Coordinates of C-alpha atoms in Angstrom, one line a residue:
X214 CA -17.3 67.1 -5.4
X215 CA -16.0 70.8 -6.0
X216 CA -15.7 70.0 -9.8
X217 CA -18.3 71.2 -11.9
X218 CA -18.0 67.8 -13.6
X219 CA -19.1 65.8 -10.8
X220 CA -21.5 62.7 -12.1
X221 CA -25.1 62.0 -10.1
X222 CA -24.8 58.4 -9.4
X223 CA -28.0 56.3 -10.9
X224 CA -29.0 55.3 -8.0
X225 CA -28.9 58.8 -6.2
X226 CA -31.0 60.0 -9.0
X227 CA -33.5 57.3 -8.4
X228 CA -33.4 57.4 -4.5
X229 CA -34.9 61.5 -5.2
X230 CA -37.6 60.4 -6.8
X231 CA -38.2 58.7 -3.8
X232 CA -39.1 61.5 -1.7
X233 CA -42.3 62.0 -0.5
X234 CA -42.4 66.0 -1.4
X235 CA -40.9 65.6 -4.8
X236 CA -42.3 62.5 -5.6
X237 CA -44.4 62.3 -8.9
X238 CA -47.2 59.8 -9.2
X239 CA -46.4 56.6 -11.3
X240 CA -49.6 56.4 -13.8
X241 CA -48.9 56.3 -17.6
X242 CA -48.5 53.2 -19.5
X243 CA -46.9 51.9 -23.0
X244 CA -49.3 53.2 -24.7
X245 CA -50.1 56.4 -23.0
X246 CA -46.4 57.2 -24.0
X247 CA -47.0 56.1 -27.2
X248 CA -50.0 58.1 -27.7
X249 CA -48.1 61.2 -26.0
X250 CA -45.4 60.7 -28.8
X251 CA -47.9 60.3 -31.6
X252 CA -49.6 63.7 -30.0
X253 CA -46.6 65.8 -30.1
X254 CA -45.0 64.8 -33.2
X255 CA -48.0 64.9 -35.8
X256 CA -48.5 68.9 -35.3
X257 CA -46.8 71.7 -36.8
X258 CA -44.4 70.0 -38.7
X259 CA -46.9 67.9 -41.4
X260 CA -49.8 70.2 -41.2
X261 CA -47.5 73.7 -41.9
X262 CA -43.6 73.0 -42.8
X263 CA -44.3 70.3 -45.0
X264 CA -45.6 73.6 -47.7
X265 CA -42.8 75.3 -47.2
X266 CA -40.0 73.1 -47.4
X267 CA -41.7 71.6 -50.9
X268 CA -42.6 74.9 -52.3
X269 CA -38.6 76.2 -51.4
X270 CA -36.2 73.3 -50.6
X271 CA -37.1 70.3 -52.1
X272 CA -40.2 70.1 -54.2
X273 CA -42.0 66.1 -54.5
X274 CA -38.6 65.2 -53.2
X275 CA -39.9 66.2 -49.7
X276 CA -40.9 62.8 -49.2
X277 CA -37.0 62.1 -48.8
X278 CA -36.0 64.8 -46.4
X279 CA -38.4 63.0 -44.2
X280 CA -36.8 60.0 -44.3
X281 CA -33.7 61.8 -44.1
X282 CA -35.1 63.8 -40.9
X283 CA -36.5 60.4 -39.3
X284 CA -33.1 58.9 -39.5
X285 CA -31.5 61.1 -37.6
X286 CA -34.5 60.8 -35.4
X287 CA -34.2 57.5 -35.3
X288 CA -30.4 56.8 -34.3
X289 CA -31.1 59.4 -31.8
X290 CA -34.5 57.7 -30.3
X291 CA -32.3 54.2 -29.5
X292 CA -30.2 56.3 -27.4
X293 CA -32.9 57.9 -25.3
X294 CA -34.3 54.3 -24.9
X295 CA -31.5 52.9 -23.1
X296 CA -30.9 55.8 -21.0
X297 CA -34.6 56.3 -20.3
X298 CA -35.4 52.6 -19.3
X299 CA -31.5 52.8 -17.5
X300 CA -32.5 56.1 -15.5
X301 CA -36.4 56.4 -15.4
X302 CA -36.0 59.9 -14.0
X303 CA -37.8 63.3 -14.7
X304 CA -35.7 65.2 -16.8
X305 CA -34.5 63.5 -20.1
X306 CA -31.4 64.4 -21.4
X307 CA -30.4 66.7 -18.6
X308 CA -31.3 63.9 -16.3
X309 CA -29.4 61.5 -18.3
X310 CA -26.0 63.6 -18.9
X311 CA -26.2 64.4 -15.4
X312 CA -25.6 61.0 -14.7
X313 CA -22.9 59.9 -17.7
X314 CA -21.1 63.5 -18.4
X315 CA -21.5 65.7 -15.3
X316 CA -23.2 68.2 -13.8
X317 CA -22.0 71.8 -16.0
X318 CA -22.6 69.8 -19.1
X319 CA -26.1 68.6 -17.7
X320 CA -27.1 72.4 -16.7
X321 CA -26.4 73.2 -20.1
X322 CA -28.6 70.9 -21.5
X323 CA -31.0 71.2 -19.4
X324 CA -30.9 74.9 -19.7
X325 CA -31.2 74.0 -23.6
X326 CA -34.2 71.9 -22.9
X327 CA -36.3 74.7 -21.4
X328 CA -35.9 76.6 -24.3
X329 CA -36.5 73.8 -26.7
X330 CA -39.8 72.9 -24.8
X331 CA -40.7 76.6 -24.4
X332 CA -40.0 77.8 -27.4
X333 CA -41.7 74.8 -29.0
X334 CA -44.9 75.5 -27.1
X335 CA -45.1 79.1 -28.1
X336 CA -44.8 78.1 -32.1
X337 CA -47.4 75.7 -32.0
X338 CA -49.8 77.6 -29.9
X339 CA -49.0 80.4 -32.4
X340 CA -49.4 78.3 -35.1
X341 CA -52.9 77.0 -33.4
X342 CA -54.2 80.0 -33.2
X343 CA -53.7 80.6 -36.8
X344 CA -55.8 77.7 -37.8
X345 CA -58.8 78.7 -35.5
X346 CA -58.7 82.0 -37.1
X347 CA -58.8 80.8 -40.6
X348 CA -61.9 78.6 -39.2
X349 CA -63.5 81.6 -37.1
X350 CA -63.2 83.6 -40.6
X351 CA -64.4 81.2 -43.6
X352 CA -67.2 79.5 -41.9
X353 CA -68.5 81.4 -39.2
X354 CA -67.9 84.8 -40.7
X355 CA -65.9 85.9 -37.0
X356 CA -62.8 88.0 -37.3
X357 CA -60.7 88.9 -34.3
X358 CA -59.6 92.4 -34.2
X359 CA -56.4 92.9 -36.1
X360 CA -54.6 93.7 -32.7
X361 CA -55.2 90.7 -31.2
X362 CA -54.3 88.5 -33.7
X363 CA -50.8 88.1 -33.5
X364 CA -48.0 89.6 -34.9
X365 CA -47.9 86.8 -38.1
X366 CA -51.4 88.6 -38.9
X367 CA -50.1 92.4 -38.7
X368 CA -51.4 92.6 -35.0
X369 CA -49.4 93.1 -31.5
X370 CA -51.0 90.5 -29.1
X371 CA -52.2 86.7 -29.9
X372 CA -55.0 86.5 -27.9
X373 CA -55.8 82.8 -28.8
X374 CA -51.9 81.4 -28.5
X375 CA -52.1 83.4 -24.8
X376 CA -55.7 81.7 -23.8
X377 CA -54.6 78.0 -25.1
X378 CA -51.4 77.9 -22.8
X379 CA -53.1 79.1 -20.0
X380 CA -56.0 76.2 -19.9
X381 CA -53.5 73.4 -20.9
X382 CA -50.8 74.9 -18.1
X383 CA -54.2 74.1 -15.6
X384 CA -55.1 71.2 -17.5
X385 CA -51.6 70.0 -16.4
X386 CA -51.6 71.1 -13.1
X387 CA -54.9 68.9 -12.0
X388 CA -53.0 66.1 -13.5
X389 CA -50.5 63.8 -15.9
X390 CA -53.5 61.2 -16.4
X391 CA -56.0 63.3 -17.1
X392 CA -53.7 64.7 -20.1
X393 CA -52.9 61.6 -20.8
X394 CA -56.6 61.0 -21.7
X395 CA -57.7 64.4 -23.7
X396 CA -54.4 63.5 -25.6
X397 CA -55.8 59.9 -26.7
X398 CA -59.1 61.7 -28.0
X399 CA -57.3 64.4 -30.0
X400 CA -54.3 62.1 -31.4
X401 CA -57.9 59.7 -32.9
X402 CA -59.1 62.7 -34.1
X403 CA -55.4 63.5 -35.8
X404 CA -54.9 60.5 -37.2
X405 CA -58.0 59.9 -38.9
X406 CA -57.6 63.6 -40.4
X407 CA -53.8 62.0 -41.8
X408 CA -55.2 59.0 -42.8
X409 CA -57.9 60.7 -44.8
X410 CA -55.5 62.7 -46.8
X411 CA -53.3 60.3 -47.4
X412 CA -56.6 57.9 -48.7
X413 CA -59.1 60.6 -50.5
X414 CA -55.9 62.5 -51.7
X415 CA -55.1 59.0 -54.1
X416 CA -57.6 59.5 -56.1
X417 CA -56.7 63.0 -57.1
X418 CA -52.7 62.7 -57.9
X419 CA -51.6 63.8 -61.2
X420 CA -48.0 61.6 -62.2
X421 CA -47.2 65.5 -64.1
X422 CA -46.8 66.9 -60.9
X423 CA -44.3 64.6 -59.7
X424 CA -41.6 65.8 -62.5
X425 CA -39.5 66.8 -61.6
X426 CA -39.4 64.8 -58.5
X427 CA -36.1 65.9 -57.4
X428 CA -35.6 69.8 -58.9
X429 CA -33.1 71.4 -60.4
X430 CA -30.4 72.9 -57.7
X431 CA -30.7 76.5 -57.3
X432 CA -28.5 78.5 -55.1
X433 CA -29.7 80.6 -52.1
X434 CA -29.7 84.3 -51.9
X435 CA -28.6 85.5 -48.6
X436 CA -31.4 87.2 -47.0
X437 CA -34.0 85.6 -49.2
X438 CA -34.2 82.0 -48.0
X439 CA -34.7 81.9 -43.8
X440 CA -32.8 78.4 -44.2
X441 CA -29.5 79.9 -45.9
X442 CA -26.5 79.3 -43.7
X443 CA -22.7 80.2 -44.6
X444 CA -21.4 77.3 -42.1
X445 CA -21.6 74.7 -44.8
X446 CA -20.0 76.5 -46.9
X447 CA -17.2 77.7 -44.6
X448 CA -16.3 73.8 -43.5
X449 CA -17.1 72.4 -46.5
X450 CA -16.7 74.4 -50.0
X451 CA -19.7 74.6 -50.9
X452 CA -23.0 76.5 -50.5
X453 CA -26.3 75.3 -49.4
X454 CA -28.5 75.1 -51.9
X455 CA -32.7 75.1 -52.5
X456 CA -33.7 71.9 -54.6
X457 CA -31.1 69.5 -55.9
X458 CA -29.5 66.9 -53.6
X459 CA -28.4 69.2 -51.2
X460 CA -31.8 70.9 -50.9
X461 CA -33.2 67.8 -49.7
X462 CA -30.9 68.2 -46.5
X463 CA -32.1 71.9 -46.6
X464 CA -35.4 71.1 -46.2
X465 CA -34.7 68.5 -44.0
X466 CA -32.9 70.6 -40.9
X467 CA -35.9 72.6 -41.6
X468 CA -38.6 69.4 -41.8
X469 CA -36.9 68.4 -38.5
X470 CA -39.2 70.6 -36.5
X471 CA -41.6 67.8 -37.1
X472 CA -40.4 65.1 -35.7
X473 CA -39.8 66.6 -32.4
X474 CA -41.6 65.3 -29.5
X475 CA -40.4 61.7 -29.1
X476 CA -37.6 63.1 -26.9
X477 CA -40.4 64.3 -24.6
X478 CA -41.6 60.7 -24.0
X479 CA -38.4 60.2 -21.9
X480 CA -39.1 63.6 -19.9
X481 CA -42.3 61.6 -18.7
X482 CA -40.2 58.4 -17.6
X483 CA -40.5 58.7 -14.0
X484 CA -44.8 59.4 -13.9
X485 CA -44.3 55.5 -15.9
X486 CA -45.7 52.4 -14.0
X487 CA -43.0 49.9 -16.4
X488 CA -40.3 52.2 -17.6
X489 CA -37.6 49.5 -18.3
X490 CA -40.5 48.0 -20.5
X491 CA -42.4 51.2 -21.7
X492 CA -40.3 53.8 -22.6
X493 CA -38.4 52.0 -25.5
X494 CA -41.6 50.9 -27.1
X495 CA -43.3 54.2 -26.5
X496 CA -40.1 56.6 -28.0
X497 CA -39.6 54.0 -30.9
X498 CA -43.0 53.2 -31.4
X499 CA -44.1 56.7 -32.0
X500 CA -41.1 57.6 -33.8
X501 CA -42.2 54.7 -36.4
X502 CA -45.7 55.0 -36.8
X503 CA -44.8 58.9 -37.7
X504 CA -42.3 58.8 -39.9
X505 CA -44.5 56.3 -42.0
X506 CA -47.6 58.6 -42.5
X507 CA -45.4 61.5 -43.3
X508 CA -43.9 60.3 -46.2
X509 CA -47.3 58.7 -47.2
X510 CA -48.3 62.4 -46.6
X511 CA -45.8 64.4 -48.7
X512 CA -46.2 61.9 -51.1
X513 CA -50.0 62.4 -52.1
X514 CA -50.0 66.2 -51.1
X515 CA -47.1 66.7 -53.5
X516 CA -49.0 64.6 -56.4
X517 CA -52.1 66.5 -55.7
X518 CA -50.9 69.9 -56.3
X519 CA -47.4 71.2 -58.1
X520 CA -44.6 72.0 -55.9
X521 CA -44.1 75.1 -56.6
X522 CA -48.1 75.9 -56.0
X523 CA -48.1 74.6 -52.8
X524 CA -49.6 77.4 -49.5
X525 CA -47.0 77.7 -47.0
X526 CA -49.4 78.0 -44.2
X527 CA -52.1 75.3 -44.9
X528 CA -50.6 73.2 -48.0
X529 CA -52.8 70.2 -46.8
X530 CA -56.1 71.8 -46.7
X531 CA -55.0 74.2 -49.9
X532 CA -54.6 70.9 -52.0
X533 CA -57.8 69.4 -51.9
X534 CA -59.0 73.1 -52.6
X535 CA -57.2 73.0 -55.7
X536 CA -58.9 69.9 -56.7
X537 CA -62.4 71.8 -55.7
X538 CA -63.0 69.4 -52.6
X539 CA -63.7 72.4 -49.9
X540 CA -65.3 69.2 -48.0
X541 CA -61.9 67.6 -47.4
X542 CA -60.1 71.2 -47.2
X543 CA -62.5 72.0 -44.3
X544 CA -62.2 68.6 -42.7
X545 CA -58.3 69.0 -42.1
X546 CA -58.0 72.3 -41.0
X547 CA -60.4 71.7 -38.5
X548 CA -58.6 68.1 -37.6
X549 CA -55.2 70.6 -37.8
X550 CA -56.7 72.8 -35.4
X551 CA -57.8 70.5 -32.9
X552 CA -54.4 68.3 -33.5
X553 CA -52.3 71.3 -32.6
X554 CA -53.7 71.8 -28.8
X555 CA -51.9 68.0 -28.0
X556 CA -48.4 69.1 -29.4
X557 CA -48.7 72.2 -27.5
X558 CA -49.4 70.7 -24.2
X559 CA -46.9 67.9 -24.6
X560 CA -44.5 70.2 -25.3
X561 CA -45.2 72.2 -21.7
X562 CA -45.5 69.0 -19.6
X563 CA -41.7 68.1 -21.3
X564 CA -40.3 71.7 -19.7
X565 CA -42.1 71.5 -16.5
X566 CA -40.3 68.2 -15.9
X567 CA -36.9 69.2 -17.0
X568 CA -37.5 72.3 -14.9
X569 CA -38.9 70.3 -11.5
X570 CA -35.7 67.5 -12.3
X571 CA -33.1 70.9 -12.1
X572 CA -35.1 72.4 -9.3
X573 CA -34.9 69.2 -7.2
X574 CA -31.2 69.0 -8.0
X575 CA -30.6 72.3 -6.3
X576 CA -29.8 73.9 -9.4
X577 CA -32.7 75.8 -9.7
X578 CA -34.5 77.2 -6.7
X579 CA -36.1 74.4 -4.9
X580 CA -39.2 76.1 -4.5
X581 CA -40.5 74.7 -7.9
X582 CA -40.2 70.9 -6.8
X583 CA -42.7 71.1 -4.5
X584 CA -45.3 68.9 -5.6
X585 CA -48.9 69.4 -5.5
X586 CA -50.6 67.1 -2.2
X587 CA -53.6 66.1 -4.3
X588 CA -52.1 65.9 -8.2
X589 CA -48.6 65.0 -6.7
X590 CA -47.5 67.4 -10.8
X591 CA -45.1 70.3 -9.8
X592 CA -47.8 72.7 -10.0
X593 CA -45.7 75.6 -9.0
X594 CA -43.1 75.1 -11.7
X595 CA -45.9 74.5 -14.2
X596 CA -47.5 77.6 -12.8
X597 CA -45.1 80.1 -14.1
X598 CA -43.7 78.4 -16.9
X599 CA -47.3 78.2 -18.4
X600 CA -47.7 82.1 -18.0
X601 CA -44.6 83.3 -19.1
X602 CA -44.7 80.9 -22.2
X603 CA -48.6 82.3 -22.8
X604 CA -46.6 85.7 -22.8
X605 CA -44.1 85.3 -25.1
X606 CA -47.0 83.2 -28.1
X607 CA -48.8 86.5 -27.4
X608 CA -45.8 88.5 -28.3
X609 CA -43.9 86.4 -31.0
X610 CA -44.1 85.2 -34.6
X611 CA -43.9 82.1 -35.5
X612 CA -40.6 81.6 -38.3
X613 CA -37.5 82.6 -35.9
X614 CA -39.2 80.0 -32.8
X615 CA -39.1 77.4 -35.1
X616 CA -35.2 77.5 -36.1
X617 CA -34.5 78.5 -32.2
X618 CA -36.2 74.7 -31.5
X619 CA -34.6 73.1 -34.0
X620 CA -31.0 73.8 -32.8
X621 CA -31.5 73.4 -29.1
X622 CA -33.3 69.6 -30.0
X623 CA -30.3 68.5 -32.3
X624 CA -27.6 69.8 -29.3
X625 CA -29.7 67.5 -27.2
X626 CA -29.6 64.3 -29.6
X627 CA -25.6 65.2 -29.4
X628 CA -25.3 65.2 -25.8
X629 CA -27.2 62.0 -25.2
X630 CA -25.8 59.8 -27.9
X631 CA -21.8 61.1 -26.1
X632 CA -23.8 60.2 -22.8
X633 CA -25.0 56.8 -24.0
X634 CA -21.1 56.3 -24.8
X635 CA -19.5 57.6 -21.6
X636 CA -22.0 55.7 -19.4
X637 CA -21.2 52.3 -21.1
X638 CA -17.5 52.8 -20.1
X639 CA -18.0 54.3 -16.6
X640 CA -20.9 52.0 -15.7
X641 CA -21.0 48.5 -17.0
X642 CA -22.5 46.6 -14.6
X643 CA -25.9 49.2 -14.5
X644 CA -29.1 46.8 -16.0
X645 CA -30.1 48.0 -19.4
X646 CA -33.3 46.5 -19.7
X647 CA -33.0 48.1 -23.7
X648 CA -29.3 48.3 -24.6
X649 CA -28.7 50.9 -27.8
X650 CA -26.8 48.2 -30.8
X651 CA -23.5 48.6 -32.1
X652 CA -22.0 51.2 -29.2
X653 CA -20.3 53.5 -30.5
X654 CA -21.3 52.9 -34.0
X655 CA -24.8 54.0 -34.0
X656 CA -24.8 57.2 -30.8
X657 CA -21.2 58.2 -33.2
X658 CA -23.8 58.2 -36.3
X659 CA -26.0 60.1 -34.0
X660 CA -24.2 62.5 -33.4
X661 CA -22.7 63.2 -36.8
X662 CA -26.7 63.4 -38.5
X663 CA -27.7 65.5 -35.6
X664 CA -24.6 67.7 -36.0
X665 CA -24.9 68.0 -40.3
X666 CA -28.1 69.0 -40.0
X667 CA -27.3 71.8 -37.2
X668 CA -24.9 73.5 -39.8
X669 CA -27.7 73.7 -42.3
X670 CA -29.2 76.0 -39.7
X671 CA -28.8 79.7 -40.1
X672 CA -25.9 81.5 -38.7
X673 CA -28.6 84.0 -37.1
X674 CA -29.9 81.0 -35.2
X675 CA -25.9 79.9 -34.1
X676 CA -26.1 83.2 -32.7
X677 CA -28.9 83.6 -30.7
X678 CA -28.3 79.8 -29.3
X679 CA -25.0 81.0 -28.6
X680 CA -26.5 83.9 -26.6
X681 CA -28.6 81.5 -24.8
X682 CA -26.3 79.1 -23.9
X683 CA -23.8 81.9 -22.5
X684 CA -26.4 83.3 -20.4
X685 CA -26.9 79.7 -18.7
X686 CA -23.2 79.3 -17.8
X687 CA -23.9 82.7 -15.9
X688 CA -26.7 81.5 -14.0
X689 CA -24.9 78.1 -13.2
X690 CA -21.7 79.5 -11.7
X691 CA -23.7 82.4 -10.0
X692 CA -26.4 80.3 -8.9
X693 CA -26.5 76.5 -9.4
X694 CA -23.1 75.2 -8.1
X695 CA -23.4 76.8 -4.8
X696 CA -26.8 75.8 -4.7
X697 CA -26.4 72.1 -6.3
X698 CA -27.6 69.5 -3.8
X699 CA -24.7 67.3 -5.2
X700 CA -21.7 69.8 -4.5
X701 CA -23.2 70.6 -0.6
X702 CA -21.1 69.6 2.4
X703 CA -22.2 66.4 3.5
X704 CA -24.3 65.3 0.1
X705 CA -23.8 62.5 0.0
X706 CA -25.9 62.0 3.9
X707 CA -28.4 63.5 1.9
X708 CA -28.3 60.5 -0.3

């Protein structure tokens, strides 16, 4: 018990949940977490990245980074869905390598996933308040002052990214339902706004625009591109480049910011009335339905308007304005704008519950796993996550969050598909009411795709992830494993 490998049994995990004062209330459904996934992942990724990585990456050929992206997605998602119907505890990943790997690895991912989550809020919330703005300006003639409009505008302080966390960290703390149902409103409103690009945006494709559908390779210039990374070239020989073959990859580590959310389906496994039934129809369910209307996506917006034309900040809206249909423009950035405020509270209610699972382990103070009498959400923890993350949208720009999220996702899909692996060996005779196929085939494939597109990242982002992930050991050894519930004397009477 002094090693800070030791394992948390499945069924210690699950008596916790059991306690009255940390207990979470059982109330979402298949498809509330379907709806949840489908809320987080259509968000950021289609309504901004998708310029950006055609315009510099990949051109038409977008469409295939995508799939690319959603693959890796995809081998990861039939991972989570064993462990999270296996272990239908708050947490996720940290939950889950807590119980297959060991405790130091599990801090670390769990220390990973609050920066994930936190950092993923903060982007989208800045990238909301973007949209509003353009709204605010073009059709209602309002302009914020310049030093409260972030600093992507030239400003110092994001008013509107500060305001949004702040009512969606209260809209959390009265409860998981009632976010559960302004989620099913917004993701209609979302998916009607996809669906009508993807329909009205047929009728305006030009095949010229197509060609070349996979461009020409061109090398990146260090310091130019925010996607160049020597790592690739260091392991392999060769250097990353934009457009080509390799520039589909490129554009898809960079793409991947769009897909993220199913993972935060299985934070919200232990507030499900079914899990063993729900939470592999609602991780792979969402993961589908996405990853078809973003290719459908790409495809028409990259018809509609040539690659190399495309806006980097609104290319959806931008293309029907370059087929003069300001109707359709205005339509989508007001569906982007609303569609953005479910990603970014998704997003929080994923790190408040890998920060209340830590906290009830002991490895965080466990002051933040009270829950709330009435709610029965860990209002405390979701408290000040909610205003320091409303701090630091206010503070930051957008581009350098979004690599930062990236990373820390992909470590995750590595840590589960090893703890999908080591839990098969160790614990056989657990039920699986979904079992992952082909163990170790497809968690091996996992973690390879997750890793490739983790050394398309920038070194820069290595770096700073490095820096995080130091700074966690630091807090574990001075803080957690004396403090672990697990490593007391006489844990397991606890248990």
């Amino acid at each position: 018990m002094n090693s800070p490998f030791r394992t948390k049994t499945v069924e210690q995990s699950i008596r916790d949940t059991e306690e009255p004062e940390h207990a979470l209330r059982k109330s979402l459904s298949a498809w509330d977490l379907t709806v949840f996934g489908v809320g987080v992942i259509i968000g950021t990724g289609i309504f901004v990245l998708t310029g950006i990585a055609a315009r510099n990456n990949a051109g038409p050929a977008t469409a295939l980074a995508f799939v690319a992206a959603g693959i890796v997605c995809a081998l990861a998602a039939l991972c989570y869905a064993e462990f999270a119907s296996t272990v239908p505890v708050a947490g996720s990943a940290y939950t889950f390598s807590y119980a297959s790997i060991g405790e130091l690895p599990a801090w670390i991912i769990g220390w990973d996933l609050v920066l994930e989550f936190a950092l993923g809020t903060a982007v989208v919330a800045v990238g909301w308040s973007g949209y509003v703005r353009h709204l605010m300006d073009t059709n209602l003639g309002w302009t914020l002052p310049t030093a409260l409009s972030g600093p992507d505008a030239g400003g110092h302080f994001d008013l509107l990214a500060f305001l949004l966390v702040l009512v969606l960290t209260w809209i959390l703390v009265v409860g998981t339902k009632l976010s559960a149902r302004i989620t099913a409103v917004v993701v209609a409103i979302k998916v009607t706004v996809v669906l009508l690009v993807i329909i009205a945006g047929l009728f305006f494709i030009k095949a010229d625009n197509y060609s070349p559908f996979i461009p020409p390779a061109q090398p990146q210039a260090e310091g130019v591109s925010g996607w160049h990374s020597p790592l690739v070239q260091l392991l392999f020989g060769y250097a990353p480049t934009n457009f080509g073959v390799m520039g589909i990859f490129t554009a898809a580590s960079l793409i991947f910011f769009a897909f993220i959310g199913f993972d935060v389906v299985a934070t919200a496994a232990e507030e499900t009335k079914n899990p063993q039934r729900d939470m592999p129809r609602g991780i792979l369910g969402s993961l589908l339905v996405c990853t078809v209307l973003y290719v459908a996506v790409t495809l028409v917006v990259t018809g509609m308007q040539k690659y190399s034309e495309m806006s980097p900040s609104a290319p959806l809206a931008e293309a029907f304005k370059s087929v003069n249909q300001p109707f359709f423009s205005g339509a989508i950035s007001l569906g982007a704008s609303v569609g953005l405020i479910t990603v970014c509270m998704i997003l929080l209610l994923g790190q408040t519950r890998v920060f209340f699972a830590m906290s009830r382990d002991g490895l965080l103070p466990r002051v933040f796993s009270v829950t709330h009498p009435k709610y029965r959400t860990p209002y405390r923890a979701t408290v000040l996550l909610g205003v320091v993350i409303a701090v630091v949208a206010g503070f930051t720009s957008l581009e350098k969050l979004a690599e930062l999220v990236n990373i820390g996702t992909l470590f995750a899909f590595v840590v589960v598909a090893l703890g999908v692996i080591i839990l098969r060996r160790s614990r056989p005779d657990l039920h699986r009411a979904f079992r992952t196929p082909w163990v170790p085939v497809v968690p091996i494939l996992s973690i390879a795709a997750s890793f490739w597109l983790m050394l398309n990242l920038p070194a820069e982002t290595w770096l700073r992830f490095g820096i995080w992930m130091a700074a966690g050991i630091i807090v574990y050894f001075a803080y957690g494993r004396r403090h672990s519930r697990l490593g007391q004397v006489g844990a397991d009477a606890k248990y």
